Amino acid sequence: MRQSSGGPSPAPTPRERGGPGRWGTSGGPPWQRWLAHTPSARSYPWRSALFVLVFQQVGSGFAAEGQRGESERLGLDVFARGLLTVGPLLLLFRHRFPRLAVFGASAAALVYLGAGYVYGPVLLSVVVAAFSAIVAGHRYAAWGALGALWAGHSALIHVLYRWLPPDGDAPGTNDWGSDLFMLAWIVAVCSAAELARVRRAEWARQRREAEEAERRRADEERLRIARELHDVLAHSISVINVQAGVGLALLDSDPDQARTALTTIKSASKEALGEVRQVLDTLRAPGDAPRAPAPGLDRLPELAEQAAGAGLRVTTGTEGAAQPLPPGADLAAFRVVQEALTNTVRHSGSRTARVLLRYGAHELELRVDDDGPATGDGPTGGGNGLVGMRERAAAFGGTVEAGPRDDGGFTVRARIPLRPPAEPHEADGPPLQ
């Protein structure tokens, strides 16, 4: 089976709508973008740590003023201020060492409460550290630290109060209300963090899918451009090669015929340059309109004329009422015919070829025949021409069959639906014989 050294390109596929969507990082409120961002393990979130430090220090100061004379709890001293600083300092390392941050902040808060200091926002650093640990995937460490904090607080107010400050503390003033309150906010923190963790994992998955889709689009576009360039150059250079040989052979004996060959070379090269420029236009900024329409079956006469310049006489015929093809399918059909004629010029001893277009109710069947025989020139098995034809047709739900005939000729037959592949269609009758 003859096969050219390159393949026709598939028509451009519609761009997929990639991206994370409404839950992605490209839009939404600031908190959503912040939550969707996965911080680096080497980063130091000093802004949030500074905010927690200021809030705990100032908030605890106001709490001490408000509880003066109303509670037996101790006021703030240097040791209390130090404990209020430990948690925020550990938050600086919560991305690199999440377990250390959550256990350290919980221990500092437990020591603060056990020392009998006034109640205040000392647990804020614990909330931030636990939330970050759960979102980062260290769920059991966060749950364990919060569970230890709750158990330690319960032991403080129900058992250890006898030996810990403030003096005069009695079990009657320490009921189970504070235990239930702490348990409630622990459950709330864990629930919110778990929800954020699930959301972040979903956003990360969507980002990965969007990036993979973008890479696929880039690969498909490179493959499309490579095939389009092959189709343009293989056909035109085949014509130029044949005419160059004719011109060299007749340069001395028949200058007029040699001049005609050079004119054909000039025309074919100009046509090739125009189509190459059109292909390369697709690399311009998105949104720019192409400078020229893509070739289609309406240019078969030009294709036959170019083939005639290479010494191949092409006859064309049409059966049935011509119908428009889907966008891109017209180009695919044209490239299939072009590649089949190029193969005939390069690999067949026949100097005639027949192109027949048959329009059915639901599909276009096209057929390219030559009478052979195969010359054996050029690549015969390592090219991608026939593979490319099949890929072009398959992009629109069609098929391509190619092979030698019993009489020594060669036939290429393609079927391309007249509707997008998603729409079901019936057979269009018996195939071409």
XYZ file of C-alpha atoms in Angstrom, residues 35-412:
378
model
C -8.728 29.726 50.609
C -8.187 28.230 47.158
C -4.529 29.227 47.264
C -2.251 26.456 48.493
C 0.567 28.095 50.465
C 4.163 27.015 50.092
C 5.642 24.981 52.918
C 8.543 27.452 53.019
C 6.360 30.525 53.476
C 6.010 32.404 56.768
C 2.502 33.913 57.151
C 3.680 36.798 59.300
C 0.700 39.063 58.538
C -1.875 36.678 59.986
C 0.450 35.795 62.877
C 0.922 39.491 63.674
C -2.831 40.070 63.558
C -3.466 37.201 65.994
C -0.683 38.465 68.287
C -2.130 41.992 68.439
C -5.676 40.727 68.812
C -4.777 38.375 71.684
C -2.691 40.963 73.532
C -5.125 43.844 73.151
C -8.228 41.677 73.560
C -6.904 40.059 76.707
C -6.088 43.512 78.091
C -9.657 44.683 77.570
C -10.926 41.402 79.045
C -8.811 41.927 82.160
C -10.245 45.423 82.603
C -13.772 44.155 82.163
C -13.352 41.295 84.633
C -11.631 43.357 87.345
C -13.546 42.964 90.609
C -16.023 40.534 89.044
C -13.830 37.445 88.885
C -11.226 35.687 90.974
C -9.070 35.196 87.868
C -5.568 36.687 87.881
C -4.632 39.795 85.956
C -2.082 39.878 83.176
C 1.598 39.825 84.078
C 4.812 39.196 82.143
C 4.307 35.438 82.163
C 0.759 35.812 80.839
C 1.932 38.162 78.112
C 4.570 35.606 77.147
C 2.004 32.832 76.907
C -0.179 35.071 74.747
C 2.825 35.505 72.447
C 3.786 31.831 72.114
C 0.739 30.842 70.037
C 1.072 33.622 67.415
C 4.812 32.951 67.104
C 4.096 29.297 66.388
C 1.637 30.366 63.683
C 4.618 31.611 61.677
C 5.606 27.963 61.202
C 2.158 26.462 60.667
C 2.815 25.795 56.954
C 6.167 24.096 57.525
C 5.374 22.387 60.831
C 1.570 22.217 61.206
C 1.661 19.610 63.974
C 4.106 21.636 66.060
C 2.005 24.773 65.581
C -1.316 23.236 66.647
C 0.062 21.266 69.601
C 2.230 24.187 70.761
C -0.601 26.722 70.553
C -2.924 24.325 72.415
C -0.315 23.754 75.149
C 0.282 27.508 75.579
C -3.479 28.124 75.856
C -3.873 25.295 78.362
C -1.028 26.634 80.515
C -2.571 30.113 80.369
C -5.942 28.826 81.546
C -4.364 26.568 84.182
C -2.377 29.517 85.599
C -5.675 31.209 86.439
C -5.388 34.240 84.168
C -8.444 36.137 82.975
C -10.472 34.672 80.167
C -9.917 36.297 76.787
C -9.127 35.538 73.143
C -6.274 33.199 74.050
C -7.821 30.420 71.949
C -7.647 32.388 68.695
C -4.160 31.100 67.877
C -5.406 27.546 68.542
C -8.297 28.066 66.123
C -6.002 29.359 63.349
C -3.411 26.611 63.851
C -6.033 23.831 63.913
C -7.847 25.239 60.874
C -4.598 25.404 58.861
C -3.549 21.910 59.915
C -6.864 20.346 58.880
C -6.959 22.182 55.542
C -3.371 21.044 54.870
C -4.401 17.427 55.494
C -3.092 16.937 59.049
C -6.529 16.131 60.384
C -5.632 13.686 63.128
C -2.968 15.964 64.576
C -5.457 18.844 64.778
C -8.189 16.672 66.256
C -5.757 15.242 68.766
C -4.524 18.673 69.845
C -8.062 20.043 70.221
C -9.163 16.912 72.056
C -6.218 17.204 74.443
C -7.038 20.879 75.015
C -10.658 20.071 75.831
C -9.704 17.186 78.134
C -7.091 19.326 79.865
C -9.539 22.198 80.351
C -12.102 19.799 81.804
C -9.508 18.451 84.217
C -8.568 21.986 85.253
C -12.070 23.096 86.184
C -13.270 19.823 87.709
C -10.235 18.231 89.372
C -7.080 20.331 89.446
C -8.710 23.593 90.575
C -7.830 22.710 94.194
C -4.105 23.070 93.569
C -4.066 25.765 90.911
C -4.663 29.512 91.105
C -6.704 31.515 91.741
C -7.096 30.829 95.442
C -10.580 30.257 96.709
C -11.785 28.633 93.510
C -14.569 26.145 94.247
C -16.261 23.460 92.177
C -19.593 25.145 92.595
C -18.466 27.951 90.342
C -17.231 25.593 87.630
C -20.148 23.733 86.083
C -20.295 21.896 82.773
C -21.346 24.961 80.793
C -17.799 25.982 79.908
C -17.025 22.397 78.859
C -19.979 22.334 76.498
C -19.089 25.749 75.126
C -15.510 24.677 74.357
C -16.714 21.417 72.824
C -19.137 23.362 70.631
C -16.494 25.674 69.210
C -14.094 22.761 68.683
C -16.759 20.983 66.631
C -17.455 24.203 64.716
C -13.778 24.777 63.940
C -13.272 21.176 62.794
C -16.394 21.252 60.626
C -15.443 24.528 58.939
C -11.883 23.313 58.383
C -13.057 19.998 56.924
C -15.349 21.838 54.534
C -12.479 24.117 53.506
C -10.205 21.102 53.025
C -12.721 19.418 50.733
C -13.228 22.634 48.791
C -9.500 23.172 48.377
C -9.024 19.596 47.157
C -11.828 20.108 44.638
C -10.323 23.379 43.410
C -6.903 21.732 43.107
C -8.439 18.925 41.040
C -10.210 21.418 38.789
C -6.994 23.382 38.311
C -5.130 20.226 37.359
C -7.846 19.286 34.872
C -7.794 22.786 33.397
C -4.009 22.668 33.021
C -4.182 19.218 31.417
C -6.897 20.438 29.031
C -4.747 23.433 28.120
C -1.772 21.169 27.438
C -3.959 18.930 25.276
C -5.194 21.953 23.326
C -1.609 23.098 22.783
C -0.550 19.629 21.606
C -3.548 19.368 19.272
C -2.835 22.813 17.853
C 0.810 21.945 17.206
C -0.245 18.707 15.533
C -2.847 20.542 13.441
C -0.325 23.113 12.254
C 2.242 20.412 11.458
C -0.284 18.466 9.384
C -1.546 21.567 7.635
C 1.998 22.555 6.693
C 2.651 19.033 5.457
C -0.449 19.051 3.265
C 0.448 22.403 1.755
C 4.145 21.750 1.281
C 3.979 18.096 0.194
C 1.567 18.859 -2.634
C 3.243 22.053 -3.812
C 6.781 20.709 -3.572
C 5.738 17.603 -5.514
C 4.523 19.868 -8.315
C 7.666 21.991 -8.102
C 9.901 18.904 -8.152
C 8.264 17.489 -11.267
C 8.332 20.819 -13.102
C 11.921 21.481 -12.084
C 12.890 18.160 -13.641
C 10.996 19.044 -16.811
C 12.618 22.472 -16.969
C 16.127 21.084 -16.547
C 15.542 18.416 -19.190
C 14.159 20.888 -21.763
C 16.266 23.927 -20.938
C 18.459 23.540 -24.016
C 16.232 21.615 -26.431
C 12.891 23.386 -25.820
C 13.283 26.739 -24.031
C 9.581 27.598 -24.418
C 8.522 24.430 -22.610
C 11.156 25.049 -19.965
C 9.746 28.537 -19.476
C 6.290 27.048 -19.018
C 7.672 24.718 -16.316
C 9.291 27.652 -14.535
C 5.997 29.541 -14.677
C 4.255 26.572 -13.075
C 6.938 26.477 -10.367
C 6.394 30.165 -9.680
C 2.620 29.709 -9.429
C 2.874 26.653 -7.176
C 5.393 28.300 -4.848
C 3.241 31.417 -4.603
C 0.226 29.292 -3.730
C 2.238 27.377 -1.126
C 3.541 30.563 0.471
C 0.003 31.932 0.716
C -1.323 28.824 2.418
C 1.669 28.614 4.769
C 1.057 32.219 5.755
C -2.581 31.382 6.411
C -1.592 28.450 8.634
C 0.878 30.569 10.570
C -1.806 33.219 11.084
C -3.339 30.875 13.640
C -0.353 31.551 15.886
C -1.273 35.205 16.180
C -3.098 36.675 19.159
C -6.479 35.025 19.916
C -9.385 36.852 18.357
C -7.599 37.959 15.176
C -9.478 37.039 12.050
C -7.707 34.920 9.414
C -6.458 36.838 6.403
C -7.981 34.399 3.904
C -10.700 31.756 3.993
C -9.644 28.140 4.458
C -9.620 26.071 1.258
C -12.562 23.802 0.563
C -14.061 21.584 -2.098
C -14.903 24.662 -4.170
C -11.181 24.847 -4.960
C -11.000 21.426 -6.592
C -10.570 23.001 -10.048
C -7.474 24.839 -8.777
C -6.194 21.601 -7.255
C -6.723 19.791 -10.569
C -4.873 22.574 -12.381
C -1.920 22.318 -10.001
C -1.848 18.543 -10.469
C -1.875 19.087 -14.239
C 1.240 21.207 -13.811
C 2.896 18.130 -12.303
C 1.847 15.996 -15.268
C -1.276 14.467 -13.686
C -4.578 14.905 -15.524
C -7.447 15.017 -13.022
C -11.118 14.647 -13.878
C -13.781 15.529 -11.326
C -17.413 14.499 -11.057
C -20.344 15.048 -8.720
C -23.373 12.876 -7.932
C -26.350 14.149 -5.991
C -27.209 17.680 -4.914
C -24.224 19.466 -3.384
C -24.735 20.351 0.283
C -22.663 22.441 2.686
C -20.407 20.578 5.077
C -19.953 21.432 8.766
C -17.270 24.028 9.580
C -13.869 22.414 9.168
C -15.221 19.326 7.414
C -14.976 21.114 4.056
C -11.275 21.699 4.685
C -10.819 18.081 5.783
C -12.434 16.790 2.575
C -10.256 19.089 0.467
C -7.094 17.934 2.237
C -8.024 14.258 1.767
C -8.345 14.807 -1.992
C -5.142 16.850 -2.032
C -3.197 14.166 -0.179
C -4.578 11.419 -2.455
C -3.498 13.337 -5.582
C -0.093 14.050 -4.047
C 0.342 10.333 -3.423
C -0.573 9.636 -7.047
C 2.016 12.127 -8.319
C 4.744 10.730 -6.072
C 4.021 7.006 -6.016
C 2.004 6.055 -9.100
C 2.981 5.528 -12.708
C -0.484 6.660 -13.813
C -0.785 10.136 -15.309
C -4.545 10.310 -14.821
C -6.725 10.410 -11.706
C -10.452 10.572 -11.124
C -12.178 12.422 -8.283
C -15.839 11.678 -7.605
C -18.002 13.431 -4.997
C -21.244 11.724 -4.050
C -23.679 13.645 -1.831
C -26.109 11.487 0.098
C -28.848 12.437 2.510
C -26.525 12.440 5.513
C -22.950 12.145 4.303
C -20.503 12.997 1.575
C -18.622 10.116 -0.005
C -15.570 11.044 -2.025
C -13.375 8.762 -4.064
C -10.008 9.251 -5.744
C -8.823 6.605 -8.254
C -5.720 6.148 -10.344
C -4.851 3.291 -12.651
C -1.365 2.625 -11.322
C 0.906 0.856 -11.221
C 2.857 1.836 -8.106
C 6.344 3.061 -8.976
C 7.969 2.377 -5.614
C 9.408 5.882 -5.522
C 9.489 7.723 -2.228
C 8.494 6.336 1.158
C 6.052 3.472 0.970
C 5.488 2.429 4.548
C 6.961 4.838 7.005
C 4.880 7.924 6.208
C 1.804 9.306 7.865
C -0.297 10.312 4.870
C -3.022 7.682 5.103
C -3.011 7.909 8.888
C -3.494 11.644 8.602
C -6.392 11.212 6.189
C -8.143 8.909 8.623
C -7.567 11.298 11.522
C -8.987 14.213 9.529
C -12.136 12.302 8.684
C -12.469 10.812 12.172
C -12.420 14.320 13.687
C -15.846 14.819 12.072
C -17.220 11.302 12.530
C -16.072 10.037 9.136
C -13.886 7.231 7.823
C -11.201 6.736 5.160
C -10.360 3.522 3.339
C -7.426 3.196 0.945
C -5.766 0.326 -0.874
C -4.739 -1.199 -4.189
C -7.270 -2.630 -6.622
C -7.082 -5.957 -8.377
C -6.359 -4.233 -11.706
C -3.231 -2.565 -10.298
C -4.803 0.808 -9.563
C -5.234 2.505 -6.218
C -8.381 3.882 -4.559
C -8.932 6.259 -1.684
